[in-house]
Amino acid sequence: MATTPPTRIRTPLPGVLTIAFLGSLGTGGVTNGVFFLTESAFGYGRTLNYTLALYMGVIYVAAALAAGPITRAAGRRSKPLSSRAVLAIALTAIGLVCFVPLCVAIATGRAQAWTIWLVVTVFSPATGLLWPSVEAYLCGGRRGRGLRHAIGSFNIVWASALVAVFWGMGPLVATKPLWVLAGLGVAHLVSISVLVAFPREPGRHLAQEHAAHEIDPARARKLLIVFRTLMPVSYLVLATLNPFFPQAAEDLGVAEGWRTPVVSVWMIARVAVFATLGWWHGWHGSRSMPVVGWGLLVAGFGSSVLGPVLAPTVGIWVFGAGLAAVGAGMSVIYVGSLYYAMETDDGHVDAGGMHEALVGTGYAIGPICGLGALFATRGSPHAFEPAVLAAVVVICIVASLGGVLAARHGNELT
């Protein structure tokens, strides 16, 4: 029996945004915040945190690329699973596994480090399946201004959830780190109830729905190539910073309860730029947009990494300014990549899967840079920061030049 064909029906935007908010609480707490939890609960340093980050990135890439094939295979069953059912399964798996560390700690009398690795083992591939499907429901049946509005709202909502969880977990990191994960599990299980408003399959864009004012398809394709090159670069920067943040905040003298709120500066900046780009559409078709995003990203990374090396009174401001620039650069790149992917690839699960796989590629390469810098600078005080800065900047330059050349020759990064 064939799966239900995609339709022109648009999934109600409030339902998609609710799933995005609740699901992103987990992204903030696990993908970005787990390193604060492991440092507090298990005493992890940079080496173990970078190793955990590398593991997360590798399995995320595999799951994101498999999202489309798995959904189609489920649809070819004699009793096919719908895209909505796949979403429910992913949310259930994430929700349940988030309770494991707390339950095991209560049963055994102490926190067990292996439970965090179990959470990551389930969480990363499950979210690799979850977000391409959510993005397909978001964009399906929408085009032009309606698509831009939906993506803008989506970006603001999920990014705001990360800010909320970083502020919420701040006072709990030192005393109840495993309760943070359990709370995220509750959020995912609650979000399942929203799926009753979803159709079995996301809507599909139709060629005749293109608006007359849209940019030339050839330019859109070239911009997509450039942004798809910058996507893994932006998440490479973030994945290098995430395991770096706990020690950096400590070196700057930030009190433990305030470390996640301080680090959330980059998330707050990202929300602000998402809101700006959602309201102002002059970026549509602009060739300067990827250049601005890349410049903010690299400059912000340098300031974020070198800030903790400076005297705390100066370093905290350099660190904060760097975080704000990183968040702004990431938002510019994210908006461009997702928008042009959905405009040119018809908004189906495979388009979202490629988008999320590029995110995962950055999540995998960033920790390699961190581990390499740690290995190369063992025992050398303040040598790690310039080493990791040099490695990441070189990769950013090479990858970006490759993207420009690929766009010029029309080679797609798919």
mmCIF file with all atom_site columns, C-alpha atoms in Angstrom, residues 16-170:
data_model
loop_
_atom_site.group_PDB
_atom_site.id
_atom_site.type_symbol
_atom_site.label_atom_id
_atom_site.label_alt_id
_atom_site.label_comp_id
_atom_site.label_asym_id
_atom_site.label_entity_id
_atom_site.label_seq_id
_atom_site.pdbx_PDB_ins_code
_atom_site.Cartn_x
_atom_site.Cartn_y
_atom_site.Cartn_z
_atom_site.occupancy
_atom_site.B_iso_or_equiv
_atom_site.pdbx_formal_charge
_atom_site.auth_seq_id
_atom_site.auth_comp_id
_atom_site.auth_asym_id
_atom_site.auth_atom_id
_atom_site.pdbx_PDB_model_num
ATOM 1   C CA . VAL A 1 16  ? 4.004  23.601 14.238 1.00 0.00 ? 16  VAL A CA 1
ATOM 2   C CA . LEU A 1 17  ? 5.305  26.457 16.384 1.00 0.00 ? 17  LEU A CA 1
ATOM 3   C CA . THR A 1 18  ? 4.220  24.686 19.584 1.00 0.00 ? 18  THR A CA 1
ATOM 4   C CA . ILE A 1 19  ? 6.137  21.555 18.562 1.00 0.00 ? 19  ILE A CA 1
ATOM 5   C CA . ALA A 1 20  ? 9.109  23.751 17.649 1.00 0.00 ? 20  ALA A CA 1
ATOM 6   C CA . PHE A 1 21  ? 9.146  25.470 21.046 1.00 0.00 ? 21  PHE A CA 1
ATOM 7   C CA . LEU A 1 22  ? 8.766  22.348 23.176 1.00 0.00 ? 22  LEU A CA 1
ATOM 8   C CA . GLY A 1 23  ? 11.188 20.340 21.042 1.00 0.00 ? 23  GLY A CA 1
ATOM 9   C CA . SER A 1 24  ? 13.773 23.099 21.121 1.00 0.00 ? 24  SER A CA 1
ATOM 10  C CA . LEU A 1 25  ? 13.813 23.047 24.901 1.00 0.00 ? 25  LEU A CA 1
ATOM 11  C CA . GLY A 1 26  ? 15.499 19.680 24.475 1.00 0.00 ? 26  GLY A CA 1
ATOM 12  C CA . THR A 1 27  ? 17.878 21.021 21.850 1.00 0.00 ? 27  THR A CA 1
ATOM 13  C CA . GLY A 1 28  ? 18.930 23.766 24.239 1.00 0.00 ? 28  GLY A CA 1
ATOM 14  C CA . GLY A 1 29  ? 19.285 21.474 27.231 1.00 0.00 ? 29  GLY A CA 1
ATOM 15  C CA . VAL A 1 30  ? 20.977 18.529 25.513 1.00 0.00 ? 30  VAL A CA 1
ATOM 16  C CA . THR A 1 31  ? 22.679 19.621 22.306 1.00 0.00 ? 31  THR A CA 1
ATOM 17  C CA . ASN A 1 32  ? 23.910 22.952 23.697 1.00 0.00 ? 32  ASN A CA 1
ATOM 18  C CA . GLY A 1 33  ? 23.622 22.636 27.467 1.00 0.00 ? 33  GLY A CA 1
ATOM 19  C CA . VAL A 1 34  ? 24.623 19.047 28.230 1.00 0.00 ? 34  VAL A CA 1
ATOM 20  C CA . PHE A 1 35  ? 28.248 20.089 28.730 1.00 0.00 ? 35  PHE A CA 1
ATOM 21  C CA . PHE A 1 36  ? 27.312 22.219 31.732 1.00 0.00 ? 36  PHE A CA 1
ATOM 22  C CA . LEU A 1 37  ? 25.387 19.242 33.109 1.00 0.00 ? 37  LEU A CA 1
ATOM 23  C CA . THR A 1 38  ? 28.232 16.763 32.591 1.00 0.00 ? 38  THR A CA 1
ATOM 24  C CA . GLU A 1 39  ? 30.726 19.147 34.178 1.00 0.00 ? 39  GLU A CA 1
ATOM 25  C CA . SER A 1 40  ? 28.500 19.557 37.226 1.00 0.00 ? 40  SER A CA 1
ATOM 26  C CA . ALA A 1 41  ? 27.268 15.966 37.614 1.00 0.00 ? 41  ALA A CA 1
ATOM 27  C CA . PHE A 1 42  ? 30.337 13.996 36.504 1.00 0.00 ? 42  PHE A CA 1
ATOM 28  C CA . GLY A 1 43  ? 33.272 16.390 36.547 1.00 0.00 ? 43  GLY A CA 1
ATOM 29  C CA . TYR A 1 44  ? 33.821 16.269 32.786 1.00 0.00 ? 44  TYR A CA 1
ATOM 30  C CA . GLY A 1 45  ? 36.579 18.498 31.453 1.00 0.00 ? 45  GLY A CA 1
ATOM 31  C CA . ARG A 1 46  ? 37.147 19.710 27.922 1.00 0.00 ? 46  ARG A CA 1
ATOM 32  C CA . THR A 1 47  ? 38.512 16.402 26.582 1.00 0.00 ? 47  THR A CA 1
ATOM 33  C CA . LEU A 1 48  ? 35.512 14.320 27.647 1.00 0.00 ? 48  LEU A CA 1
ATOM 34  C CA . ASN A 1 49  ? 33.058 17.027 26.652 1.00 0.00 ? 49  ASN A CA 1
ATOM 35  C CA . TYR A 1 50  ? 34.604 17.350 23.186 1.00 0.00 ? 50  TYR A CA 1
ATOM 36  C CA . THR A 1 51  ? 34.507 13.549 22.823 1.00 0.00 ? 51  THR A CA 1
ATOM 37  C CA . LEU A 1 52  ? 30.814 13.541 23.760 1.00 0.00 ? 52  LEU A CA 1
ATOM 38  C CA . ALA A 1 53  ? 30.172 16.377 21.292 1.00 0.00 ? 53  ALA A CA 1
ATOM 39  C CA . LEU A 1 54  ? 31.884 14.451 18.479 1.00 0.00 ? 54  LEU A CA 1
ATOM 40  C CA . TYR A 1 55  ? 29.765 11.398 19.183 1.00 0.00 ? 55  TYR A CA 1
ATOM 41  C CA . MET A 1 56  ? 26.598 13.508 19.108 1.00 0.00 ? 56  MET A CA 1
ATOM 42  C CA . GLY A 1 57  ? 27.503 15.066 15.781 1.00 0.00 ? 57  GLY A CA 1
ATOM 43  C CA . VAL A 1 58  ? 28.288 11.812 13.987 1.00 0.00 ? 58  VAL A CA 1
ATOM 44  C CA . ILE A 1 59  ? 25.035 10.097 14.859 1.00 0.00 ? 59  ILE A CA 1
ATOM 45  C CA . TYR A 1 60  ? 23.023 13.269 14.155 1.00 0.00 ? 60  TYR A CA 1
ATOM 46  C CA . VAL A 1 61  ? 24.319 13.417 10.566 1.00 0.00 ? 61  VAL A CA 1
ATOM 47  C CA . ALA A 1 62  ? 23.426 9.786  9.927  1.00 0.00 ? 62  ALA A CA 1
ATOM 48  C CA . ALA A 1 63  ? 19.895 10.202 11.252 1.00 0.00 ? 63  ALA A CA 1
ATOM 49  C CA . ALA A 1 64  ? 19.219 13.460 9.383  1.00 0.00 ? 64  ALA A CA 1
ATOM 50  C CA . LEU A 1 65  ? 20.256 11.949 6.050  1.00 0.00 ? 65  LEU A CA 1
ATOM 51  C CA . ALA A 1 66  ? 18.111 8.898  6.790  1.00 0.00 ? 66  ALA A CA 1
ATOM 52  C CA . ALA A 1 67  ? 14.996 10.950 7.587  1.00 0.00 ? 67  ALA A CA 1
ATOM 53  C CA . GLY A 1 68  ? 13.566 10.892 4.066  1.00 0.00 ? 68  GLY A CA 1
ATOM 54  C CA . PRO A 1 69  ? 14.355 7.211  3.282  1.00 0.00 ? 69  PRO A CA 1
ATOM 55  C CA . ILE A 1 70  ? 13.025 6.065  6.665  1.00 0.00 ? 70  ILE A CA 1
ATOM 56  C CA . THR A 1 71  ? 9.802  8.011  6.196  1.00 0.00 ? 71  THR A CA 1
ATOM 57  C CA . ARG A 1 72  ? 9.311  6.551  2.702  1.00 0.00 ? 72  ARG A CA 1
ATOM 58  C CA . ALA A 1 73  ? 10.131 3.034  3.885  1.00 0.00 ? 73  ALA A CA 1
ATOM 59  C CA . ALA A 1 74  ? 7.580  3.394  6.659  1.00 0.00 ? 74  ALA A CA 1
ATOM 60  C CA . GLY A 1 75  ? 5.044  4.455  4.026  1.00 0.00 ? 75  GLY A CA 1
ATOM 61  C CA . ARG A 1 76  ? 5.693  1.349  1.917  1.00 0.00 ? 76  ARG A CA 1
ATOM 62  C CA . ARG A 1 77  ? 4.703  -1.017 4.728  1.00 0.00 ? 77  ARG A CA 1
ATOM 63  C CA . SER A 1 78  ? 1.486  -3.012 4.354  1.00 0.00 ? 78  SER A CA 1
ATOM 64  C CA . LYS A 1 79  ? 0.217  -0.775 7.147  1.00 0.00 ? 79  LYS A CA 1
ATOM 65  C CA . PRO A 1 80  ? 2.138  2.385  6.373  1.00 0.00 ? 80  PRO A CA 1
ATOM 66  C CA . LEU A 1 81  ? 3.397  4.754  9.028  1.00 0.00 ? 81  LEU A CA 1
ATOM 67  C CA . SER A 1 82  ? 2.598  8.370  8.292  1.00 0.00 ? 82  SER A CA 1
ATOM 68  C CA . SER A 1 83  ? 5.009  11.268 8.734  1.00 0.00 ? 83  SER A CA 1
ATOM 69  C CA . ARG A 1 84  ? 2.861  12.246 11.709 1.00 0.00 ? 84  ARG A CA 1
ATOM 70  C CA . ALA A 1 85  ? 3.439  8.821  13.279 1.00 0.00 ? 85  ALA A CA 1
ATOM 71  C CA . VAL A 1 86  ? 7.197  9.149  12.752 1.00 0.00 ? 86  VAL A CA 1
ATOM 72  C CA . LEU A 1 87  ? 7.050  12.477 14.591 1.00 0.00 ? 87  LEU A CA 1
ATOM 73  C CA . ALA A 1 88  ? 5.156  10.876 17.472 1.00 0.00 ? 88  ALA A CA 1
ATOM 74  C CA . ILE A 1 89  ? 7.682  8.042  17.726 1.00 0.00 ? 89  ILE A CA 1
ATOM 75  C CA . ALA A 1 90  ? 10.628 10.452 17.772 1.00 0.00 ? 90  ALA A CA 1
ATOM 76  C CA . LEU A 1 91  ? 9.035  12.668 20.444 1.00 0.00 ? 91  LEU A CA 1
ATOM 77  C CA . THR A 1 92  ? 8.171  9.633  22.586 1.00 0.00 ? 92  THR A CA 1
ATOM 78  C CA . ALA A 1 93  ? 11.694 8.217  22.377 1.00 0.00 ? 93  ALA A CA 1
ATOM 79  C CA . ILE A 1 94  ? 13.249 11.556 23.355 1.00 0.00 ? 94  ILE A CA 1
ATOM 80  C CA . GLY A 1 95  ? 10.758 12.140 26.146 1.00 0.00 ? 95  GLY A CA 1
ATOM 81  C CA . LEU A 1 96  ? 11.262 8.745  27.768 1.00 0.00 ? 96  LEU A CA 1
ATOM 82  C CA . VAL A 1 97  ? 15.051 8.598  27.564 1.00 0.00 ? 97  VAL A CA 1
ATOM 83  C CA . CYS A 1 98  ? 15.377 11.985 29.294 1.00 0.00 ? 98  CYS A CA 1
ATOM 84  C CA . PHE A 1 99  ? 14.050 10.359 32.488 1.00 0.00 ? 99  PHE A CA 1
ATOM 85  C CA . VAL A 1 100 ? 16.688 7.605  32.547 1.00 0.00 ? 100 VAL A CA 1
ATOM 86  C CA . PRO A 1 101 ? 19.580 9.501  34.242 1.00 0.00 ? 101 PRO A CA 1
ATOM 87  C CA . LEU A 1 102 ? 17.383 10.696 37.117 1.00 0.00 ? 102 LEU A CA 1
ATOM 88  C CA . CYS A 1 103 ? 15.655 7.321  37.573 1.00 0.00 ? 103 CYS A CA 1
ATOM 89  C CA . VAL A 1 104 ? 18.982 5.444  37.590 1.00 0.00 ? 104 VAL A CA 1
ATOM 90  C CA . ALA A 1 105 ? 20.474 7.946  40.053 1.00 0.00 ? 105 ALA A CA 1
ATOM 91  C CA . ILE A 1 106 ? 17.507 7.498  42.413 1.00 0.00 ? 106 ILE A CA 1
ATOM 92  C CA . ALA A 1 107 ? 17.683 3.697  42.122 1.00 0.00 ? 107 ALA A CA 1
ATOM 93  C CA . THR A 1 108 ? 21.471 3.405  42.611 1.00 0.00 ? 108 THR A CA 1
ATOM 94  C CA . GLY A 1 109 ? 22.044 6.317  44.965 1.00 0.00 ? 109 GLY A CA 1
ATOM 95  C CA . ARG A 1 110 ? 24.349 8.278  42.656 1.00 0.00 ? 110 ARG A CA 1
ATOM 96  C CA . ALA A 1 111 ? 24.474 9.740  39.149 1.00 0.00 ? 111 ALA A CA 1
ATOM 97  C CA . GLN A 1 112 ? 25.809 7.385  36.475 1.00 0.00 ? 112 GLN A CA 1
ATOM 98  C CA . ALA A 1 113 ? 27.807 8.854  33.585 1.00 0.00 ? 113 ALA A CA 1
ATOM 99  C CA . TRP A 1 114 ? 26.756 6.131  31.139 1.00 0.00 ? 114 TRP A CA 1
ATOM 100 C CA . THR A 1 115 ? 23.173 7.360  31.297 1.00 0.00 ? 115 THR A CA 1
ATOM 101 C CA . ILE A 1 116 ? 24.158 10.653 29.651 1.00 0.00 ? 116 ILE A CA 1
ATOM 102 C CA . TRP A 1 117 ? 25.717 8.730  26.765 1.00 0.00 ? 117 TRP A CA 1
ATOM 103 C CA . LEU A 1 118 ? 22.492 6.732  26.491 1.00 0.00 ? 118 LEU A CA 1
ATOM 104 C CA . VAL A 1 119 ? 20.460 9.957  26.357 1.00 0.00 ? 119 VAL A CA 1
ATOM 105 C CA . VAL A 1 120 ? 22.688 11.292 23.592 1.00 0.00 ? 120 VAL A CA 1
ATOM 106 C CA . THR A 1 121 ? 22.541 7.970  21.706 1.00 0.00 ? 121 THR A CA 1
ATOM 107 C CA . VAL A 1 122 ? 18.755 8.213  21.524 1.00 0.00 ? 122 VAL A CA 1
ATOM 108 C CA . PHE A 1 123 ? 18.378 11.989 21.431 1.00 0.00 ? 123 PHE A CA 1
ATOM 109 C CA . SER A 1 124 ? 20.697 12.795 18.524 1.00 0.00 ? 124 SER A CA 1
ATOM 110 C CA . PRO A 1 125 ? 19.243 10.381 15.934 1.00 0.00 ? 125 PRO A CA 1
ATOM 111 C CA . ALA A 1 126 ? 15.693 11.025 17.130 1.00 0.00 ? 126 ALA A CA 1
ATOM 112 C CA . THR A 1 127 ? 16.103 14.776 16.642 1.00 0.00 ? 127 THR A CA 1
ATOM 113 C CA . GLY A 1 128 ? 17.817 14.063 13.323 1.00 0.00 ? 128 GLY A CA 1
ATOM 114 C CA . LEU A 1 129 ? 14.502 12.513 12.273 1.00 0.00 ? 129 LEU A CA 1
ATOM 115 C CA . LEU A 1 130 ? 12.308 15.005 14.114 1.00 0.00 ? 130 LEU A CA 1
ATOM 116 C CA . TRP A 1 131 ? 13.423 18.339 12.692 1.00 0.00 ? 131 TRP A CA 1
ATOM 117 C CA . PRO A 1 132 ? 13.375 17.517 8.949  1.00 0.00 ? 132 PRO A CA 1
ATOM 118 C CA . SER A 1 133 ? 9.793  16.334 9.399  1.00 0.00 ? 133 SER A CA 1
ATOM 119 C CA . VAL A 1 134 ? 8.815  19.421 11.406 1.00 0.00 ? 134 VAL A CA 1
ATOM 120 C CA . GLU A 1 135 ? 10.365 21.656 8.731  1.00 0.00 ? 135 GLU A CA 1
ATOM 121 C CA . ALA A 1 136 ? 8.424  19.800 6.036  1.00 0.00 ? 136 ALA A CA 1
ATOM 122 C CA . TYR A 1 137 ? 5.158  20.399 7.912  1.00 0.00 ? 137 TYR A CA 1
ATOM 123 C CA . LEU A 1 138 ? 6.157  24.026 8.400  1.00 0.00 ? 138 LEU A CA 1
ATOM 124 C CA . CYS A 1 139 ? 6.904  24.761 4.742  1.00 0.00 ? 139 CYS A CA 1
ATOM 125 C CA . GLY A 1 140 ? 4.574  22.354 2.964  1.00 0.00 ? 140 GLY A CA 1
ATOM 126 C CA . GLY A 1 141 ? 1.876  24.183 1.010  1.00 0.00 ? 141 GLY A CA 1
ATOM 127 C CA . ARG A 1 142 ? 3.495  27.581 1.592  1.00 0.00 ? 142 ARG A CA 1
ATOM 128 C CA . ARG A 1 143 ? 5.323  29.747 -0.922 1.00 0.00 ? 143 ARG A CA 1
ATOM 129 C CA . GLY A 1 144 ? 6.641  33.273 -1.290 1.00 0.00 ? 144 GLY A CA 1
ATOM 130 C CA . ARG A 1 145 ? 5.628  35.743 1.431  1.00 0.00 ? 145 ARG A CA 1
ATOM 131 C CA . GLY A 1 146 ? 3.649  33.089 3.304  1.00 0.00 ? 146 GLY A CA 1
ATOM 132 C CA . LEU A 1 147 ? 6.704  30.845 3.405  1.00 0.00 ? 147 LEU A CA 1
ATOM 133 C CA . ARG A 1 148 ? 8.925  33.677 4.606  1.00 0.00 ? 148 ARG A CA 1
ATOM 134 C CA . HIS A 1 149 ? 6.460  34.518 7.382  1.00 0.00 ? 149 HIS A CA 1
ATOM 135 C CA . ALA A 1 150 ? 6.245  30.876 8.485  1.00 0.00 ? 150 ALA A CA 1
ATOM 136 C CA . ILE A 1 151 ? 10.030 30.436 8.517  1.00 0.00 ? 151 ILE A CA 1
ATOM 137 C CA . GLY A 1 152 ? 10.497 33.734 10.352 1.00 0.00 ? 152 GLY A CA 1
ATOM 138 C CA . SER A 1 153 ? 8.006  32.755 13.045 1.00 0.00 ? 153 SER A CA 1
ATOM 139 C CA . PHE A 1 154 ? 9.523  29.275 13.296 1.00 0.00 ? 154 PHE A CA 1
ATOM 140 C CA . ASN A 1 155 ? 13.034 30.637 13.767 1.00 0.00 ? 155 ASN A CA 1
ATOM 141 C CA . ILE A 1 156 ? 11.996 33.099 16.461 1.00 0.00 ? 156 ILE A CA 1
ATOM 142 C CA . VAL A 1 157 ? 10.040 30.464 18.390 1.00 0.00 ? 157 VAL A CA 1
ATOM 143 C CA . TRP A 1 158 ? 12.607 27.668 18.434 1.00 0.00 ? 158 TRP A CA 1
ATOM 144 C CA . ALA A 1 159 ? 15.487 30.058 19.114 1.00 0.00 ? 159 ALA A CA 1
ATOM 145 C CA . SER A 1 160 ? 13.559 31.672 21.988 1.00 0.00 ? 160 SER A CA 1
ATOM 146 C CA . ALA A 1 161 ? 13.092 28.232 23.537 1.00 0.00 ? 161 ALA A CA 1
ATOM 147 C CA . LEU A 1 162 ? 16.869 27.822 23.763 1.00 0.00 ? 162 LEU A CA 1
ATOM 148 C CA . VAL A 1 163 ? 17.151 31.123 25.616 1.00 0.00 ? 163 VAL A CA 1
ATOM 149 C CA . ALA A 1 164 ? 14.380 30.038 27.995 1.00 0.00 ? 164 ALA A CA 1
ATOM 150 C CA . VAL A 1 165 ? 16.006 26.718 28.855 1.00 0.00 ? 165 VAL A CA 1
ATOM 151 C CA . PHE A 1 166 ? 19.454 28.269 29.393 1.00 0.00 ? 166 PHE A CA 1
ATOM 152 C CA . TRP A 1 167 ? 17.986 30.780 31.852 1.00 0.00 ? 167 TRP A CA 1
ATOM 153 C CA . GLY A 1 168 ? 15.820 28.124 33.479 1.00 0.00 ? 168 GLY A CA 1
ATOM 154 C CA . MET A 1 169 ? 18.611 25.612 33.959 1.00 0.00 ? 169 MET A CA 1
ATOM 155 C CA . GLY A 1 170 ? 21.097 28.176 35.324 1.00 0.00 ? 170 GLY A CA 1
#
